[in-house]
Amino acid sequence: MRCAEGAWCVCRPDVAEAALQKALDYACGHGADCAPVTPSGSCYSPNNVAAHCSYAANSYFQRNSQAKGATCDFGGAATLSSTDPSTFLTSTLLVPLIFDVFT
């Protein structure tokens, strides 16, 4: 899922899992396409909250990016990245390359 400008909304790896779950739940409940991160979905693996959160947050952000006031924050659980998160997902977690976003 890409934004034309090359921006992705990703969940922050330095945030507590409970906050990531809250962001995931919000995104899925407010228009994100979360079917791919369900057990039978094509993006279920890696099966962890951080990966599912990033997928859902990005889906929500891309679907609403044209709406006035649409943000990629989710209470501080997510941030914008110019790096496609699919390039650094592993089978267990998000690789620390995402930390480049904060430096």
Coordinates of N, CA and C in Angstrom, one line a residue:
M1 N 0.8 -1.2 0.0 CA 0.0 0.0 0.0 C 0.9 1.2 0.0
R2 N 0.8 2.0 -1.0 CA 1.7 3.2 -1.2 C 1.0 4.5 -1.3
C3 N 1.6 5.5 -0.8 CA 1.1 6.9 -1.1 C 1.9 7.4 -2.3
A4 N 1.3 8.2 -3.1 CA 1.9 8.7 -4.3 C 3.2 9.4 -4.0
E5 N 3.3 10.1 -2.9 CA 4.5 10.8 -2.5 C 5.6 9.9 -1.9
G6 N 5.3 8.6 -1.7 CA 6.3 7.8 -1.1 C 6.4 7.9 0.4
A7 N 5.2 8.0 1.0 CA 5.2 8.1 2.5 C 4.4 7.0 3.0
W8 N 4.9 6.4 4.1 CA 4.2 5.3 4.7 C 4.0 5.6 6.2
C9 N 2.9 5.1 6.7 CA 2.6 5.3 8.1 C 3.0 4.0 8.8
V10 N 4.0 4.0 9.7 CA 4.4 2.8 10.4 C 4.3 3.0 11.9
C11 N 4.1 1.9 12.6 CA 4.1 1.9 14.0 C 5.5 1.9 14.6
R12 N 5.7 2.6 15.6 CA 7.0 2.8 16.2 C 7.4 1.6 17.1
P13 N 8.6 1.1 16.9 CA 9.1 -0.1 17.6 C 9.4 0.2 19.1
D14 N 9.5 1.5 19.4 CA 9.8 1.9 20.8 C 8.6 2.1 21.6
V15 N 7.4 1.7 21.2 CA 6.2 2.0 21.9 C 5.7 0.7 22.5
A16 N 5.1 0.7 23.6 CA 4.6 -0.5 24.3 C 3.6 -1.2 23.4
E17 N 3.6 -2.5 23.6 CA 2.7 -3.4 22.8 C 1.2 -3.0 23.0
A18 N 0.8 -2.6 24.2 CA -0.6 -2.2 24.4 C -1.0 -1.0 23.6
A19 N 0.0 0.0 23.4 CA -0.3 1.2 22.6 C -0.4 0.8 21.1
L20 N 0.4 -0.2 20.7 CA 0.4 -0.6 19.3 C -0.9 -1.3 19.0
Q21 N -1.4 -2.1 20.0 CA -2.7 -2.8 19.9 C -3.8 -1.8 19.8
K22 N -3.7 -0.8 20.6 CA -4.8 0.2 20.6 C -4.8 0.9 19.2
A23 N -3.7 1.2 18.6 CA -3.6 1.8 17.3 C -4.1 0.9 16.2
L24 N -3.8 -0.4 16.3 CA -4.2 -1.4 15.4 C -5.8 -1.5 15.5
D25 N -6.3 -1.6 16.7 CA -7.8 -1.6 16.8 C -8.5 -0.4 16.3
Y26 N -7.9 0.8 16.5 CA -8.5 2.0 16.0 C -8.5 2.0 14.5
A27 N -7.4 1.7 13.9 CA -7.3 1.7 12.4 C -8.2 0.7 11.8
C28 N -8.3 -0.5 12.4 CA -9.2 -1.5 11.8 C -10.6 -1.1 12.0
G29 N -10.9 -0.4 13.1 CA -12.3 0.0 13.3 C -12.8 1.2 12.6
H30 N -11.8 1.9 12.0 CA -12.1 3.2 11.3 C -11.7 3.2 9.9
G31 N -11.9 2.1 9.2 CA -11.7 2.2 7.7 C -10.5 1.5 7.1
A32 N -9.6 1.1 7.9 CA -8.4 0.4 7.3 C -8.8 -1.0 6.8
D33 N -8.2 -1.4 5.8 CA -8.4 -2.8 5.2 C -7.5 -3.7 6.0
C34 N -8.1 -4.4 7.0 CA -7.3 -5.2 7.9 C -7.5 -6.7 7.6
A35 N -8.2 -7.0 6.5 CA -8.4 -8.4 6.1 C -7.0 -9.1 5.9
P36 N -6.0 -8.4 5.3 CA -4.7 -9.1 5.0 C -4.0 -9.5 6.3
V37 N -4.3 -8.9 7.5 CA -3.6 -9.3 8.7 C -4.4 -10.2 9.6
T38 N -5.4 -10.8 9.1 CA -6.2 -11.8 9.8 C -5.5 -13.1 9.6
P39 N -5.8 -14.1 10.4 CA -5.1 -15.4 10.3 C -5.1 -16.0 8.9
S40 N -6.1 -15.8 8.1 CA -6.1 -16.4 6.7 C -5.6 -15.3 5.7
G41 N -5.2 -14.2 6.2 CA -4.8 -13.1 5.2 C -3.4 -13.3 4.7
S42 N -3.1 -12.6 3.6 CA -1.8 -12.7 2.9 C -0.7 -12.0 3.7
C43 N -1.0 -11.1 4.6 CA 0.0 -10.4 5.4 C 0.0 -10.7 6.8
Y44 N -0.5 -11.9 7.2 CA -0.6 -12.3 8.6 C 0.8 -12.5 9.2
S45 N 1.7 -13.0 8.4 CA 3.0 -13.3 8.8 C 3.9 -12.1 8.4
P46 N 4.7 -11.5 9.3 CA 4.9 -12.0 10.7 C 3.7 -11.7 11.6
N47 N 3.4 -12.7 12.4 CA 2.3 -12.6 13.3 C 2.7 -11.9 14.6
N48 N 2.8 -10.6 14.6 CA 3.1 -9.9 15.8 C 2.4 -8.5 15.7
V49 N 2.1 -7.9 16.9 CA 1.4 -6.7 16.9 C 2.0 -5.6 16.2
A50 N 3.3 -5.5 16.3 CA 4.1 -4.4 15.6 C 3.8 -4.4 14.1
A51 N 4.0 -5.6 13.5 CA 3.8 -5.7 12.0 C 2.3 -5.5 11.6
H52 N 1.4 -6.0 12.4 CA 0.0 -5.8 12.1 C -0.4 -4.4 12.3
C53 N 0.1 -3.7 13.3 CA -0.1 -2.3 13.5 C 0.3 -1.5 12.4
S54 N 1.5 -1.7 11.9 CA 2.0 -0.9 10.8 C 1.2 -1.1 9.5
Y55 N 0.8 -2.3 9.3 CA -0.1 -2.6 8.1 C -1.4 -1.8 8.2
A56 N -2.0 -1.9 9.4 CA -3.3 -1.3 9.6 C -3.2 0.2 9.6
A57 N -2.2 0.8 10.3 CA -2.0 2.2 10.3 C -1.7 2.8 8.9
N58 N -0.9 2.1 8.2 CA -0.7 2.5 6.8 C -1.9 2.5 5.9
S59 N -2.7 1.4 6.1 CA -3.9 1.3 5.3 C -4.9 2.4 5.7
Y60 N -5.0 2.7 6.9 CA -5.9 3.8 7.4 C -5.4 5.1 6.8
F61 N -4.1 5.4 7.0 CA -3.5 6.6 6.5 C -3.6 6.8 5.0
Q62 N -3.4 5.8 4.2 CA -3.5 5.9 2.8 C -4.9 6.1 2.4
R63 N -5.8 5.5 3.0 CA -7.3 5.6 2.6 C -7.8 7.0 3.0
N64 N -7.2 7.6 4.0 CA -7.7 8.9 4.5 C -6.7 10.0 4.3
S65 N -5.6 9.8 3.6 CA -4.6 10.9 3.4 C -5.1 12.1 2.7
Q66 N -6.2 11.9 1.9 CA -6.7 13.1 1.2 C -7.7 13.9 2.1
A67 N -8.1 13.3 3.2 CA -9.1 13.9 4.1 C -8.4 15.0 4.9
K68 N -9.0 16.1 5.0 CA -8.5 17.2 5.8 C -8.2 16.7 7.3
G69 N -7.0 16.9 7.8 CA -6.7 16.5 9.1 C -6.3 15.1 9.3
A70 N -6.2 14.3 8.3 CA -5.7 12.9 8.4 C -4.3 12.9 8.8
T71 N -4.0 12.2 9.8 CA -2.6 12.1 10.3 C -2.1 10.7 10.5
C72 N -0.8 10.6 10.7 CA -0.2 9.3 11.0 C 0.4 9.5 12.4
D73 N -0.4 9.4 13.4 CA 0.1 9.6 14.8 C -0.4 8.5 15.7
F74 N -1.7 8.2 15.7 CA -2.3 7.2 16.5 C -1.8 7.3 18.0
G75 N -2.0 8.5 18.5 CA -1.6 8.7 19.9 C -0.1 8.6 20.2
G76 N 0.7 8.8 19.2 CA 2.2 8.7 19.4 C 2.7 7.3 19.0
A77 N 1.8 6.4 18.6 CA 2.2 5.0 18.3 C 2.8 4.8 16.9
A78 N 2.6 5.8 16.0 CA 3.0 5.7 14.7 C 3.7 7.0 14.2
T79 N 4.3 6.8 13.1 CA 5.0 8.0 12.5 C 5.1 7.8 11.0
L80 N 5.4 8.8 10.2 CA 5.6 8.7 8.8 C 7.0 8.3 8.5
S81 N 7.1 7.5 7.5 CA 8.4 7.0 7.0 C 8.5 7.2 5.5
S82 N 9.7 7.5 5.0 CA 9.9 7.5 3.5 C 10.4 6.2 3.0
T83 N 10.6 5.2 3.9 CA 11.1 3.9 3.6 C 9.9 2.9 3.6
D84 N 9.7 2.2 2.5 CA 8.6 1.2 2.4 C 8.9 0.2 3.5
P85 N 8.0 0.0 4.5 CA 8.2 -0.9 5.6 C 8.3 -2.4 5.1
S86 N 7.7 -2.7 3.9 CA 7.8 -4.1 3.5 C 9.2 -4.5 3.1
T87 N 10.1 -3.5 3.0 CA 11.5 -3.8 2.7 C 12.3 -4.2 3.9
F88 N 11.7 -4.0 5.1 CA 12.5 -4.4 6.3 C 11.7 -5.2 7.3
L89 N 10.7 -5.9 6.8 CA 9.9 -6.8 7.7 C 10.7 -8.1 7.7
T90 N 10.8 -8.7 8.9 CA 11.3 -10.0 9.0 C 10.3 -11.0 9.5
S91 N 10.6 -12.2 9.7 CA 9.6 -13.2 10.2 C 9.3 -13.0 11.7
T92 N 10.0 -12.2 12.4 CA 9.7 -12.0 13.8 C 9.4 -10.6 14.3
L93 N 10.0 -9.6 13.7 CA 9.8 -8.2 14.1 C 10.2 -7.2 13.0
L94 N 10.0 -6.0 13.3 CA 10.5 -4.9 12.4 C 12.0 -4.8 12.7
V95 N 12.8 -4.8 11.7 CA 14.2 -4.6 11.8 C 14.5 -3.2 12.3
P96 N 15.4 -2.9 13.1 CA 15.7 -1.6 13.6 C 16.0 -0.5 12.6
L97 N 16.0 -0.8 11.3 CA 16.1 0.3 10.3 C 15.1 1.4 10.4
I98 N 14.0 1.1 11.0 CA 13.0 2.1 11.2 C 13.5 3.2 12.1
F99 N 14.5 2.9 13.0 CA 15.0 3.9 13.8 C 15.6 5.1 13.1
D100 N 16.0 4.8 11.8 CA 16.5 5.9 10.9 C 15.5 7.0 10.8
V101 N 14.2 6.7 10.9 CA 13.2 7.7 10.8 C 13.3 8.7 11.9
F102 N 13.8 8.3 13.1 CA 13.9 9.2 14.2 C 15.2 9.9 14.3
T103 N 16.2 9.6 13.5 CA 17.5 10.3 13.6 C 17.7 11.3 12.5

